[in-house]
Amino acid sequence: MKVSIFNTMSRSIEQFEPLSADTVRMYCCGPTVYNFAHIGNLRTYVFEDILRKTLEYAGYRVEHVMNVTDVGHLTDDADDGIDKMVKSSQEMGKDVYEIARFYTDAFFKDIDELNIARPTVTCHATEHIGDMIELIKRLEKNGHTYFAGGNVYFSIDTFPQYGNLAKLNLEDLRSGARINVDPNKRNPKDFVLWFTNSKFERQAMLWDSPWGIGYPGWHIECSAMSMKYLGESFDIHCGGIDHIPVHHTNEIAQSEAATGKQWVSYWVHGEFLINDTGKMSKSKGSFLTLQLLKEKGFDPVDYRYFCLGGHYRSQLQFSWDSMQSARNARLNLFQRIVSLRKETKDQNIKNLGAAEKYVQLFENHMAQDMNAPRALAELWSMLKDPELAATEKLAGALRMDSILSLGLKNISIDTDEDEIPQEILDLVEERRIAKVQKNYARADQLRAIVEKAGYQLKDTPENSIVVRICNQMHK
Ligand code: AMP
Ligand code: ZN
């Protein structure tokens, strides 16, 4: 299978060719851990997981590196604001390292529950300060930096390709308004590599450096850690589209100015998840988390299914109604797999047979810039095809799920109603009565309890079907 992918650098779909024949080296910008990930962030990690699994499906070994931004510094382009880690630590009464550990653990719990494969290397910024200092020293030696007002800056005028990724017009930038621009900057787009002059009231994480005690700028960690683990040139760099104009633009400048080589071959960016109030933002405080979805009775895999319903380069609009539709479709899918399992008990399900043509179409959609919605539609067409044997359908579904990762292979069924414990059946009955009485809050609560106990509920017009399902791959 030959994979094509949209490269933000060329703004076109390109045939993917890795630098080495059978291994893909891929770097994904990871979470900032001063708060929970919101479901917008998680959409990006789902898309990156789909990319990785598509490449693995195509036969590549993928070295997947992701950073964890546990240094409590600024992440906005204005280079001012408040130290988010210190703010969280004050709010929660914990030290900054505890905060980082708490939210890192919460992040990986979300990742596991969404059936996202863990990166082959996860690297923490706080453990790589020495690598960042070495890289800044290299940039300094090559004449790309200046020291002003206590901080080390990258001078974008020393790097003529600056802004290529975002197609920035540098003349416009130069003549642009200098409102709120740090007066130490020679060019408004210059950015800090190392701060010794903190703008925060209290800076909790500080390290010694050749320029004085301080902390790194935000962008340098990704350049330093990606090159440490993947080499000075590698295949793919991913992230959300918000990273194109500043973070990735600055990462390219730092990396290529240091090495003199092309750093990344393919830039792959995922579009945003939006809600009715617009973009979700971690720093604005109020946002939707996976935990909240679970409290509302959704399974994390419902959210994965919801994400698969949109192309990764299109904005996806979140609403509770569309979440419910995703849930219904996913439960329906699970029911079909349950039925197929019943039908094919003890039979060999390895052979694709007539499902081959659907698998082929599925592969074509995934190989052509990861068209997950169309690929998912092939799964459904296959399941509904009356010409196919149950074993073929099951074999096809499991093959497709090696990318989709909805946990189909882990569905263990309890076909015998009698084996559902009485207390679960009582809860289902109590929920039915709550629904008749239009007490939907109680009904949702009961659904959540039943699901927590490891059962799935599927509502039909007549009643609710309950099945025992283990649907998460990492349990
Ligand atoms: P952060 O933890 O804020 O650094 O973001 C982690 C990842 O989520 C980055 O790749 C961002 O580009 C991405 N991201 C942030 N907001 C959204 C959103 N609303 N939808 C999709 N991805 C997002
Ligand atoms: Zn990054």
Short mmCIF file of C-alpha atoms and ligand atoms in Angstrom, two decimals:
data_model
loop_
_atom_site.label_atom_id
_atom_site.label_comp_id
_atom_site.label_asym_id
_atom_site.label_seq_id
_atom_site.Cartn_x
_atom_site.Cartn_y
_atom_site.Cartn_z
CA MET A 1 0.00 0.00 0.00
CA LYS A 2 1.44 3.37 -1.06
CA VAL A 3 0.45 6.23 1.22
CA SER A 4 -0.18 9.82 0.11
CA ILE A 5 -0.42 12.66 2.55
CA PHE A 6 -1.13 16.39 2.50
CA ASN A 7 2.08 18.28 3.23
CA THR A 8 1.42 21.72 4.71
CA MET A 9 4.79 22.90 3.39
CA SER A 10 3.81 22.33 -0.27
CA ARG A 11 0.03 22.69 0.31
CA SER A 12 -0.48 19.54 -1.75
CA ILE A 13 -1.01 15.82 -1.40
CA GLU A 14 2.32 14.05 -1.91
CA GLN A 15 3.29 10.43 -2.23
CA PHE A 16 4.96 9.48 1.04
CA GLU A 17 8.59 8.31 0.83
CA PRO A 18 10.47 7.99 4.12
CA LEU A 19 14.16 8.84 4.35
CA SER A 20 14.99 5.23 5.19
CA ALA A 21 13.24 2.39 3.40
CA ASP A 22 11.21 0.70 6.11
CA THR A 23 11.15 3.02 9.11
CA VAL A 24 9.14 6.20 9.52
CA ARG A 25 10.39 8.74 12.02
CA MET A 26 7.58 10.91 13.26
CA TYR A 27 7.40 13.67 15.89
CA CYS A 28 4.16 14.96 17.40
CA CYS A 29 3.91 18.00 19.65
CA GLY A 30 2.55 16.75 22.95
CA PRO A 31 0.45 18.21 25.73
CA THR A 32 1.11 21.15 28.00
CA VAL A 33 0.42 19.68 31.42
CA TYR A 34 -0.94 22.49 33.55
CA ASN A 35 -4.52 21.35 33.02
CA PHE A 36 -6.55 18.46 31.59
CA ALA A 37 -6.47 17.87 27.85
CA HIS A 38 -9.72 19.02 26.25
CA ILE A 39 -11.49 16.98 23.63
CA GLY A 40 -10.13 19.33 20.94
CA ASN A 41 -6.58 18.40 21.93
CA LEU A 42 -7.65 14.76 21.94
CA ARG A 43 -8.98 15.04 18.39
CA THR A 44 -5.44 15.91 17.32
CA TYR A 45 -3.99 12.86 19.10
CA VAL A 46 -6.64 10.63 17.51
CA PHE A 47 -5.68 11.90 14.04
CA GLU A 48 -1.98 11.33 14.76
CA ASP A 49 -2.78 7.80 15.93
CA ILE A 50 -4.68 7.14 12.70
CA LEU A 51 -1.69 8.41 10.72
CA ARG A 52 0.70 6.19 12.64
CA LYS A 53 -1.53 3.13 12.26
CA THR A 54 -2.06 3.78 8.54
CA LEU A 55 1.71 3.79 8.09
CA GLU A 56 2.07 0.62 10.16
CA TYR A 57 -0.69 -0.97 8.11
CA ALA A 58 1.31 -0.06 5.01
CA GLY A 59 4.22 -2.06 6.43
CA TYR A 60 6.43 0.60 8.00
CA ARG A 61 7.90 0.52 11.45
CA VAL A 62 7.04 3.86 13.05
CA GLU A 63 9.29 5.60 15.55
CA HIS A 64 6.84 7.95 17.18
CA VAL A 65 8.23 10.60 19.52
CA MET A 66 6.10 12.95 21.59
CA ASN A 67 7.11 15.61 24.08
CA VAL A 68 5.40 16.57 27.30
CA THR A 69 5.62 20.31 27.96
CA ASP A 70 6.07 20.27 31.70
CA VAL A 71 8.09 23.50 31.86
CA GLY A 72 5.74 26.12 33.22
CA HIS A 73 6.30 28.86 30.72
CA LEU A 74 4.41 30.87 28.19
CA THR A 75 2.79 29.29 25.22
CA ASP A 76 1.44 32.33 23.47
CA ASP A 77 3.22 34.23 20.78
CA ALA A 78 3.15 37.53 22.61
CA ASP A 79 5.85 36.25 24.99
CA ASP A 80 4.07 37.58 28.01
CA GLY A 81 1.32 36.44 30.34
CA ILE A 82 1.41 34.31 33.44
CA ASP A 83 3.21 31.12 34.29
CA LYS A 84 0.42 28.59 33.87
CA MET A 85 2.08 25.92 35.93
CA VAL A 86 2.53 28.30 38.90
CA LYS A 87 -1.08 29.42 38.56
CA SER A 88 -2.30 25.81 38.70
CA SER A 89 0.02 25.03 41.57
CA GLN A 90 -1.36 27.96 43.59
CA GLU A 91 -4.91 26.93 42.79
CA MET A 92 -4.36 23.29 43.72
CA GLY A 93 -1.90 23.77 46.59
CA LYS A 94 0.66 21.41 45.02
CA ASP A 95 4.18 22.05 43.80
CA VAL A 96 4.73 22.53 40.09
CA TYR A 97 6.31 19.11 39.59
CA GLU A 98 3.32 17.45 41.25
CA ILE A 99 1.00 19.43 38.98
CA ALA A 100 2.90 18.29 35.90
CA ARG A 101 2.86 14.65 37.05
CA PHE A 102 -0.86 14.79 37.88
CA TYR A 103 -1.89 16.14 34.47
CA THR A 104 0.58 13.92 32.60
CA ASP A 105 -1.00 10.86 34.23
CA ALA A 106 -4.47 12.17 33.42
CA PHE A 107 -3.41 12.70 29.80
CA PHE A 108 -2.13 9.16 29.36
CA LYS A 109 -5.28 7.77 30.94
CA ASP A 110 -7.30 9.61 28.26
CA ILE A 111 -4.96 8.38 25.54
CA ASP A 112 -5.30 4.75 26.68
CA GLU A 113 -9.07 4.99 26.90
CA LEU A 114 -9.24 6.33 23.35
CA ASN A 115 -7.23 3.34 22.08
CA ILE A 116 -4.43 5.67 21.00
CA ALA A 117 -1.11 3.82 20.87
CA ARG A 118 1.46 5.29 23.23
CA PRO A 119 4.43 6.97 21.51
CA THR A 120 7.53 4.82 21.21
CA VAL A 121 9.38 7.62 23.03
CA THR A 122 7.78 10.14 25.37
CA CYS A 123 10.18 12.89 26.40
CA HIS A 124 9.70 15.43 29.15
CA ALA A 125 10.97 18.97 28.62
CA THR A 126 12.26 19.24 32.20
CA GLU A 127 14.54 16.24 31.61
CA HIS A 128 16.11 17.75 28.47
CA ILE A 129 17.15 21.24 29.52
CA GLY A 130 20.81 20.34 28.80
CA ASP A 131 19.93 19.38 25.19
CA MET A 132 18.12 22.69 24.73
CA ILE A 133 21.10 24.64 26.08
CA GLU A 134 23.43 22.79 23.66
CA LEU A 135 21.15 23.68 20.74
CA ILE A 136 21.01 27.36 21.74
CA LYS A 137 24.82 27.37 22.00
CA ARG A 138 24.98 26.00 18.46
CA LEU A 139 22.65 28.73 17.21
CA GLU A 140 24.72 31.31 19.04
CA LYS A 141 27.90 29.99 17.40
CA ASN A 142 26.25 30.17 13.95
CA GLY A 143 25.32 33.84 14.53
CA HIS A 144 21.54 33.41 14.81
CA THR A 145 21.05 34.85 18.29
CA TYR A 146 21.41 38.07 20.25
CA PHE A 147 21.24 38.85 23.94
CA ALA A 148 19.02 41.72 25.08
CA GLY A 149 17.28 42.65 28.29
CA GLY A 150 18.54 39.48 29.98
CA ASN A 151 17.16 37.08 27.37
CA VAL A 152 18.58 35.19 24.37
CA TYR A 153 16.60 35.82 21.18
CA PHE A 154 16.52 34.07 17.83
CA SER A 155 17.01 36.63 15.08
CA ILE A 156 14.71 35.69 12.22
CA ASP A 157 16.54 38.04 9.83
CA THR A 158 19.47 35.59 9.89
CA PHE A 159 17.23 32.85 8.47
CA PRO A 160 15.88 33.90 5.05
CA GLN A 161 13.45 30.96 4.77
CA TYR A 162 11.65 32.12 7.92
CA GLY A 163 7.89 31.83 7.55
CA ASN A 164 7.83 29.44 4.55
CA LEU A 165 5.57 26.94 6.29
CA ALA A 166 2.93 29.53 7.12
CA LYS A 167 3.56 31.53 3.90
CA LEU A 168 4.24 34.59 6.03
CA ASN A 169 5.05 37.84 4.30
CA LEU A 170 8.07 39.18 6.18
CA GLU A 171 7.84 42.70 4.80
CA ASP A 172 4.29 42.95 6.12
CA LEU A 173 5.50 41.61 9.43
CA ARG A 174 8.27 44.15 9.67
CA SER A 175 6.03 47.10 8.87
CA GLY A 176 3.22 45.71 11.04
CA ALA A 177 2.08 47.41 14.21
CA ARG A 178 4.44 46.92 17.11
CA ILE A 179 1.74 46.98 19.74
CA ASN A 180 2.69 44.88 22.75
CA VAL A 181 5.96 43.89 21.16
CA ASP A 182 8.87 43.34 23.51
CA PRO A 183 11.11 46.45 22.96
CA ASN A 184 14.22 44.23 23.09
CA LYS A 185 13.26 42.50 19.85
CA ARG A 186 15.02 43.58 16.68
CA ASN A 187 12.21 42.12 14.59
CA PRO A 188 8.68 41.69 15.99
CA LYS A 189 8.79 38.00 15.02
CA ASP A 190 12.05 37.28 16.89
CA PHE A 191 11.45 34.91 19.77
CA VAL A 192 13.10 33.99 23.04
CA LEU A 193 15.34 30.93 23.25
CA TRP A 194 16.35 31.42 26.88
CA PHE A 195 14.85 33.68 29.54
CA THR A 196 16.84 34.92 32.50
CA ASN A 197 14.62 37.92 32.92
CA SER A 198 11.33 36.40 33.95
CA LYS A 199 8.20 38.40 33.42
CA PHE A 200 6.42 36.30 35.98
CA GLU A 201 5.96 37.28 39.58
CA ARG A 202 7.33 33.97 40.72
CA GLN A 203 9.09 31.47 38.48
CA ALA A 204 9.20 28.03 40.04
CA MET A 205 11.30 26.10 37.53
CA LEU A 206 14.78 27.52 36.98
CA TRP A 207 18.00 26.10 35.58
CA ASP A 208 21.57 27.32 35.29
CA SER A 209 22.83 28.16 31.80
CA PRO A 210 25.69 30.02 30.07
CA TRP A 211 23.39 33.08 29.94
CA GLY A 212 22.37 32.97 33.60
CA ILE A 213 19.75 31.22 35.70
CA GLY A 214 16.47 30.99 33.86
CA TYR A 215 14.32 28.75 31.70
CA PRO A 216 13.93 27.88 28.02
CA GLY A 217 11.55 29.48 25.54
CA TRP A 218 8.69 27.25 24.49
CA HIS A 219 9.72 26.30 20.96
CA ILE A 220 13.25 25.07 21.63
CA GLU A 221 12.15 21.90 23.42
CA CYS A 222 10.60 20.36 20.31
CA SER A 223 13.67 21.06 18.15
CA ALA A 224 16.06 19.71 20.77
CA MET A 225 14.13 16.58 21.70
CA SER A 226 13.01 15.59 18.19
CA MET A 227 16.59 15.78 16.91
CA LYS A 228 17.89 13.88 19.92
CA TYR A 229 15.56 10.93 19.30
CA LEU A 230 14.98 11.04 15.54
CA GLY A 231 18.13 12.63 14.11
CA GLU A 232 18.73 15.99 12.43
CA SER A 233 16.40 15.13 9.53
CA PHE A 234 13.28 13.03 9.87
CA ASP A 235 10.07 12.22 8.02
CA ILE A 236 6.94 13.62 9.65
CA HIS A 237 6.09 16.37 12.09
CA CYS A 238 2.48 16.66 13.29
CA GLY A 239 0.30 18.93 15.34
CA GLY A 240 -2.85 20.99 15.25
CA ILE A 241 -3.18 23.78 12.68
CA ASP A 242 -2.77 26.46 15.34
CA HIS A 243 0.91 25.54 15.45
CA ILE A 244 1.63 26.49 11.83
CA PRO A 245 2.22 30.26 12.12
CA VAL A 246 4.29 30.42 15.30
CA HIS A 247 5.36 27.23 17.03
CA HIS A 248 6.24 25.13 13.99
CA THR A 249 7.54 28.15 12.10
CA ASN A 250 9.93 28.86 14.97
CA GLU A 251 10.85 25.19 15.39
CA ILE A 252 11.93 25.07 11.73
CA ALA A 253 14.01 28.24 12.08
CA GLN A 254 15.86 26.95 15.15
CA SER A 255 16.47 23.45 13.81
CA GLU A 256 17.55 24.34 10.28
CA ALA A 257 19.63 27.34 11.38
CA ALA A 258 21.52 25.00 13.73
CA THR A 259 22.12 22.11 11.29
CA GLY A 260 22.02 23.78 7.87
CA LYS A 261 19.87 20.83 6.68
CA GLN A 262 16.23 20.30 5.85
CA TRP A 263 14.72 19.21 9.14
CA VAL A 264 11.34 17.62 8.30
CA SER A 265 10.06 16.17 5.02
CA TYR A 266 6.29 16.17 5.65
CA TRP A 267 4.31 18.59 7.82
CA VAL A 268 0.94 17.12 8.74
CA HIS A 269 -1.63 19.27 10.55
CA GLY A 270 -5.05 18.43 11.89
CA GLU A 271 -7.96 20.89 11.83
CA PHE A 272 -9.68 22.04 14.98
CA LEU A 273 -12.61 20.71 16.89
CA ILE A 274 -14.96 23.59 17.50
CA ASN A 275 -18.06 24.00 19.60
CA ASP A 276 -20.88 26.51 19.50
CA THR A 277 -18.75 29.08 21.30
CA GLY A 278 -15.91 28.67 18.79
CA LYS A 279 -12.51 27.13 19.38
CA MET A 280 -11.77 25.32 22.60
CA SER A 281 -8.87 26.71 24.51
CA LYS A 282 -7.05 25.29 27.50
CA SER A 283 -5.95 28.67 28.75
CA LYS A 284 -9.50 30.05 28.69
CA GLY A 285 -10.47 27.54 31.36
CA SER A 286 -13.90 26.23 30.41
CA PHE A 287 -13.74 23.29 28.05
CA LEU A 288 -14.96 19.76 27.52
CA THR A 289 -12.91 16.84 28.80
CA LEU A 290 -13.12 13.12 28.18
CA GLN A 291 -14.03 12.73 31.84
CA LEU A 292 -17.07 14.95 31.33
CA LEU A 293 -18.15 12.86 28.34
CA LYS A 294 -17.89 9.76 30.50
CA GLU A 295 -19.93 11.39 33.25
CA LYS A 296 -22.62 12.04 30.64
CA GLY A 297 -22.71 8.32 29.92
CA PHE A 298 -20.48 8.17 26.83
CA ASP A 299 -17.75 5.63 26.31
CA PRO A 300 -14.36 7.13 25.28
CA VAL A 301 -14.60 5.00 22.12
CA ASP A 302 -17.78 6.91 21.20
CA TYR A 303 -15.59 9.99 20.98
CA ARG A 304 -13.04 8.17 18.83
CA TYR A 305 -15.89 7.09 16.54
CA PHE A 306 -17.12 10.70 16.45
CA CYS A 307 -13.64 11.88 15.37
CA LEU A 308 -13.47 9.26 12.62
CA GLY A 309 -16.64 10.76 11.17
CA GLY A 310 -14.76 13.88 10.02
CA HIS A 311 -11.75 14.22 7.72
CA TYR A 312 -8.73 15.30 9.75
CA ARG A 313 -8.26 18.40 7.55
CA SER A 314 -11.82 19.62 8.09
CA GLN A 315 -13.13 21.42 11.11
CA LEU A 316 -15.31 19.21 13.25
CA GLN A 317 -18.25 20.74 15.07
CA PHE A 318 -18.98 19.26 18.46
CA SER A 319 -22.54 18.94 19.73
CA TRP A 320 -24.18 16.59 22.17
CA ASP A 321 -26.56 15.46 19.43
CA SER A 322 -23.76 14.46 17.10
CA MET A 323 -22.00 12.75 20.01
CA GLN A 324 -25.19 10.78 20.62
CA SER A 325 -25.39 9.80 16.94
CA ALA A 326 -21.79 8.61 17.07
CA ARG A 327 -22.62 6.61 20.15
CA ASN A 328 -25.66 5.00 18.54
CA ALA A 329 -23.67 4.08 15.45
CA ARG A 330 -20.84 2.66 17.54
CA LEU A 331 -23.23 0.59 19.65
CA ASN A 332 -24.91 -0.63 16.49
CA LEU A 333 -21.49 -1.63 15.16
CA PHE A 334 -20.70 -3.48 18.38
CA GLN A 335 -24.04 -5.30 18.20
CA ARG A 336 -23.25 -6.43 14.70
CA ILE A 337 -19.89 -7.72 15.81
CA VAL A 338 -21.58 -9.52 18.70
CA SER A 339 -23.98 -11.18 16.22
CA LEU A 340 -21.15 -12.11 13.88
CA ARG A 341 -19.23 -13.62 16.76
CA LYS A 342 -22.27 -15.69 17.69
CA GLU A 343 -22.69 -16.87 14.12
CA THR A 344 -19.04 -17.71 13.61
CA LYS A 345 -18.33 -19.38 16.94
CA ASP A 346 -15.36 -21.77 16.60
CA GLN A 347 -14.97 -21.05 12.88
CA ASN A 348 -11.78 -19.85 11.25
CA ILE A 349 -12.19 -16.12 10.61
CA LYS A 350 -8.78 -15.48 9.08
CA ASN A 351 -9.93 -15.57 5.46
CA LEU A 352 -11.16 -12.33 3.94
CA GLY A 353 -12.75 -14.05 0.95
CA ALA A 354 -15.38 -11.78 -0.60
CA ALA A 355 -14.62 -9.07 2.00
CA GLU A 356 -11.35 -8.46 0.15
CA LYS A 357 -12.94 -5.91 -2.18
CA TYR A 358 -14.20 -3.81 0.75
CA VAL A 359 -10.85 -4.04 2.50
CA GLN A 360 -9.23 -2.86 -0.72
CA LEU A 361 -11.55 0.17 -0.89
CA PHE A 362 -10.95 0.85 2.79
CA GLU A 363 -7.19 0.80 2.18
CA ASN A 364 -7.50 3.12 -0.81
CA HIS A 365 -9.38 5.69 1.27
CA MET A 366 -6.88 5.53 4.10
CA ALA A 367 -3.90 5.60 1.74
CA GLN A 368 -5.23 8.72 0.00
CA ASP A 369 -4.64 11.36 2.71
CA MET A 370 -6.39 9.35 5.42
CA ASN A 371 -10.02 9.64 4.46
CA ALA A 372 -11.35 8.00 7.61
CA PRO A 373 -15.04 8.90 7.05
CA ARG A 374 -15.08 7.16 3.67
CA ALA A 375 -13.08 4.24 5.04
CA LEU A 376 -15.61 3.87 7.85
CA ALA A 377 -18.41 3.90 5.28
CA GLU A 378 -16.76 0.88 3.60
CA LEU A 379 -16.88 -0.98 6.89
CA TRP A 380 -20.62 -0.39 7.04
CA SER A 381 -21.19 -1.33 3.38
CA MET A 382 -19.34 -4.56 4.00
CA LEU A 383 -21.32 -5.39 7.13
CA LYS A 384 -24.60 -4.77 5.30
CA ASP A 385 -23.69 -6.79 2.20
CA PRO A 386 -25.99 -9.86 2.14
CA GLU A 387 -23.61 -11.70 -0.23
CA LEU A 388 -20.84 -11.98 2.36
CA ALA A 389 -20.43 -14.82 4.84
CA ALA A 390 -20.29 -13.94 8.55
CA THR A 391 -16.68 -15.16 8.79
CA GLU A 392 -15.70 -12.87 5.90
CA LYS A 393 -17.42 -9.88 7.45
CA LEU A 394 -15.74 -10.48 10.77
CA ALA A 395 -12.34 -10.95 9.16
CA GLY A 396 -12.81 -7.72 7.17
CA ALA A 397 -13.97 -5.75 10.21
CA LEU A 398 -11.02 -6.88 12.29
CA ARG A 399 -8.59 -6.03 9.50
CA MET A 400 -10.04 -2.51 9.19
CA ASP A 401 -9.99 -2.10 12.94
CA SER A 402 -6.22 -2.37 12.98
CA ILE A 403 -6.36 1.28 11.88
CA LEU A 404 -9.74 2.40 13.23
CA SER A 405 -8.99 0.95 16.69
CA LEU A 406 -12.54 0.82 17.94
CA GLY A 407 -11.63 -2.26 19.95
CA LEU A 408 -13.58 -4.75 17.80
CA LYS A 409 -11.20 -7.60 18.42
CA ASN A 410 -11.66 -7.29 22.17
CA ILE A 411 -15.42 -7.53 22.14
CA SER A 412 -16.17 -10.47 24.33
CA ILE A 413 -19.82 -11.33 24.31
CA ASP A 414 -22.18 -12.80 26.69
CA THR A 415 -24.74 -14.26 24.41
CA ASP A 416 -26.65 -15.84 27.21
CA GLU A 417 -29.07 -13.34 28.82
CA ASP A 418 -29.05 -15.40 32.01
CA GLU A 419 -25.41 -14.61 32.57
CA ILE A 420 -26.07 -10.89 32.97
CA PRO A 421 -26.18 -10.49 36.75
CA GLN A 422 -29.56 -9.76 38.29
CA GLU A 423 -28.40 -6.44 39.80
CA ILE A 424 -27.50 -5.18 36.33
CA LEU A 425 -30.88 -6.25 34.96
CA ASP A 426 -32.51 -4.46 37.92
CA LEU A 427 -30.66 -1.26 37.06
CA VAL A 428 -31.77 -1.56 33.44
CA GLU A 429 -35.36 -1.94 34.60
CA GLU A 430 -35.03 1.03 36.97
CA ARG A 431 -33.71 3.06 34.05
CA ARG A 432 -36.64 2.02 31.88
CA ILE A 433 -39.03 3.27 34.54
CA ALA A 434 -37.07 6.53 34.95
CA LYS A 435 -37.38 7.08 31.19
CA VAL A 436 -41.13 6.43 31.26
CA GLN A 437 -41.36 9.01 34.05
CA LYS A 438 -39.27 11.37 31.90
CA ASN A 439 -36.60 11.51 34.62
CA TYR A 440 -33.78 11.61 32.08
CA ALA A 441 -31.14 12.76 34.54
CA ARG A 442 -31.70 9.60 36.62
CA ALA A 443 -31.81 7.50 33.44
CA ASP A 444 -28.42 8.88 32.37
CA GLN A 445 -27.02 8.22 35.82
CA LEU A 446 -28.21 4.61 35.69
CA ARG A 447 -26.75 4.15 32.23
CA ALA A 448 -23.41 5.37 33.52
CA ILE A 449 -23.53 2.91 36.45
CA VAL A 450 -24.36 -0.01 34.16
CA GLU A 451 -21.56 0.91 31.78
CA LYS A 452 -19.06 1.38 34.56
CA ALA A 453 -19.81 -2.20 35.55
CA GLY A 454 -18.71 -3.31 32.05
CA TYR A 455 -22.01 -3.54 30.17
CA GLN A 456 -23.31 -1.73 27.14
CA LEU A 457 -26.85 -0.55 26.77
CA LYS A 458 -28.47 -0.18 23.40
CA ASP A 459 -31.88 1.41 23.24
CA THR A 460 -34.38 0.09 20.72
CA PRO A 461 -37.92 1.46 20.28
CA GLU A 462 -39.24 -1.38 22.46
CA ASN A 463 -36.65 -1.85 25.19
CA SER A 464 -32.95 -1.71 26.09
CA ILE A 465 -30.56 -4.48 25.14
CA VAL A 466 -27.73 -5.11 27.55
CA VAL A 467 -24.52 -6.91 26.60
CA ARG A 468 -21.27 -7.53 28.41
CA ILE A 469 -18.50 -5.90 26.46
CA CYS A 470 -14.85 -5.29 27.04
CA ASN A 471 -14.09 -2.68 24.39
CA GLN A 472 -10.84 -1.09 25.42
CA MET A 473 -7.61 -2.39 24.06
CA HIS A 474 -5.37 -1.32 26.89
CA LYS A 475 -7.25 -2.87 29.79
P1 AMP B 1 -1.67 21.91 23.93
O1 AMP B 1 -1.70 20.87 25.02
O2 AMP B 1 -2.56 23.07 24.21
O3 AMP B 1 -0.27 22.33 23.58
O4 AMP B 1 -2.27 21.24 22.62
C1 AMP B 1 -2.00 19.91 22.25
C2 AMP B 1 -2.41 19.68 20.80
O5 AMP B 1 -3.80 19.95 20.60
C3 AMP B 1 -1.66 20.56 19.80
O6 AMP B 1 -1.26 19.78 18.68
C4 AMP B 1 -2.70 21.59 19.39
O7 AMP B 1 -2.47 22.05 18.08
C5 AMP B 1 -3.97 20.78 19.46
N1 AMP B 1 -5.22 21.55 19.66
C6 AMP B 1 -5.43 22.61 20.48
N2 AMP B 1 -6.72 23.01 20.42
C7 AMP B 1 -7.36 22.17 19.55
C8 AMP B 1 -8.71 22.06 19.05
N3 AMP B 1 -9.69 22.85 19.47
N4 AMP B 1 -8.97 21.08 18.15
C9 AMP B 1 -8.00 20.23 17.72
N5 AMP B 1 -6.72 20.29 18.16
C10 AMP B 1 -6.39 21.25 19.06
ZN ZN B 2 6.23 21.36 19.30
#
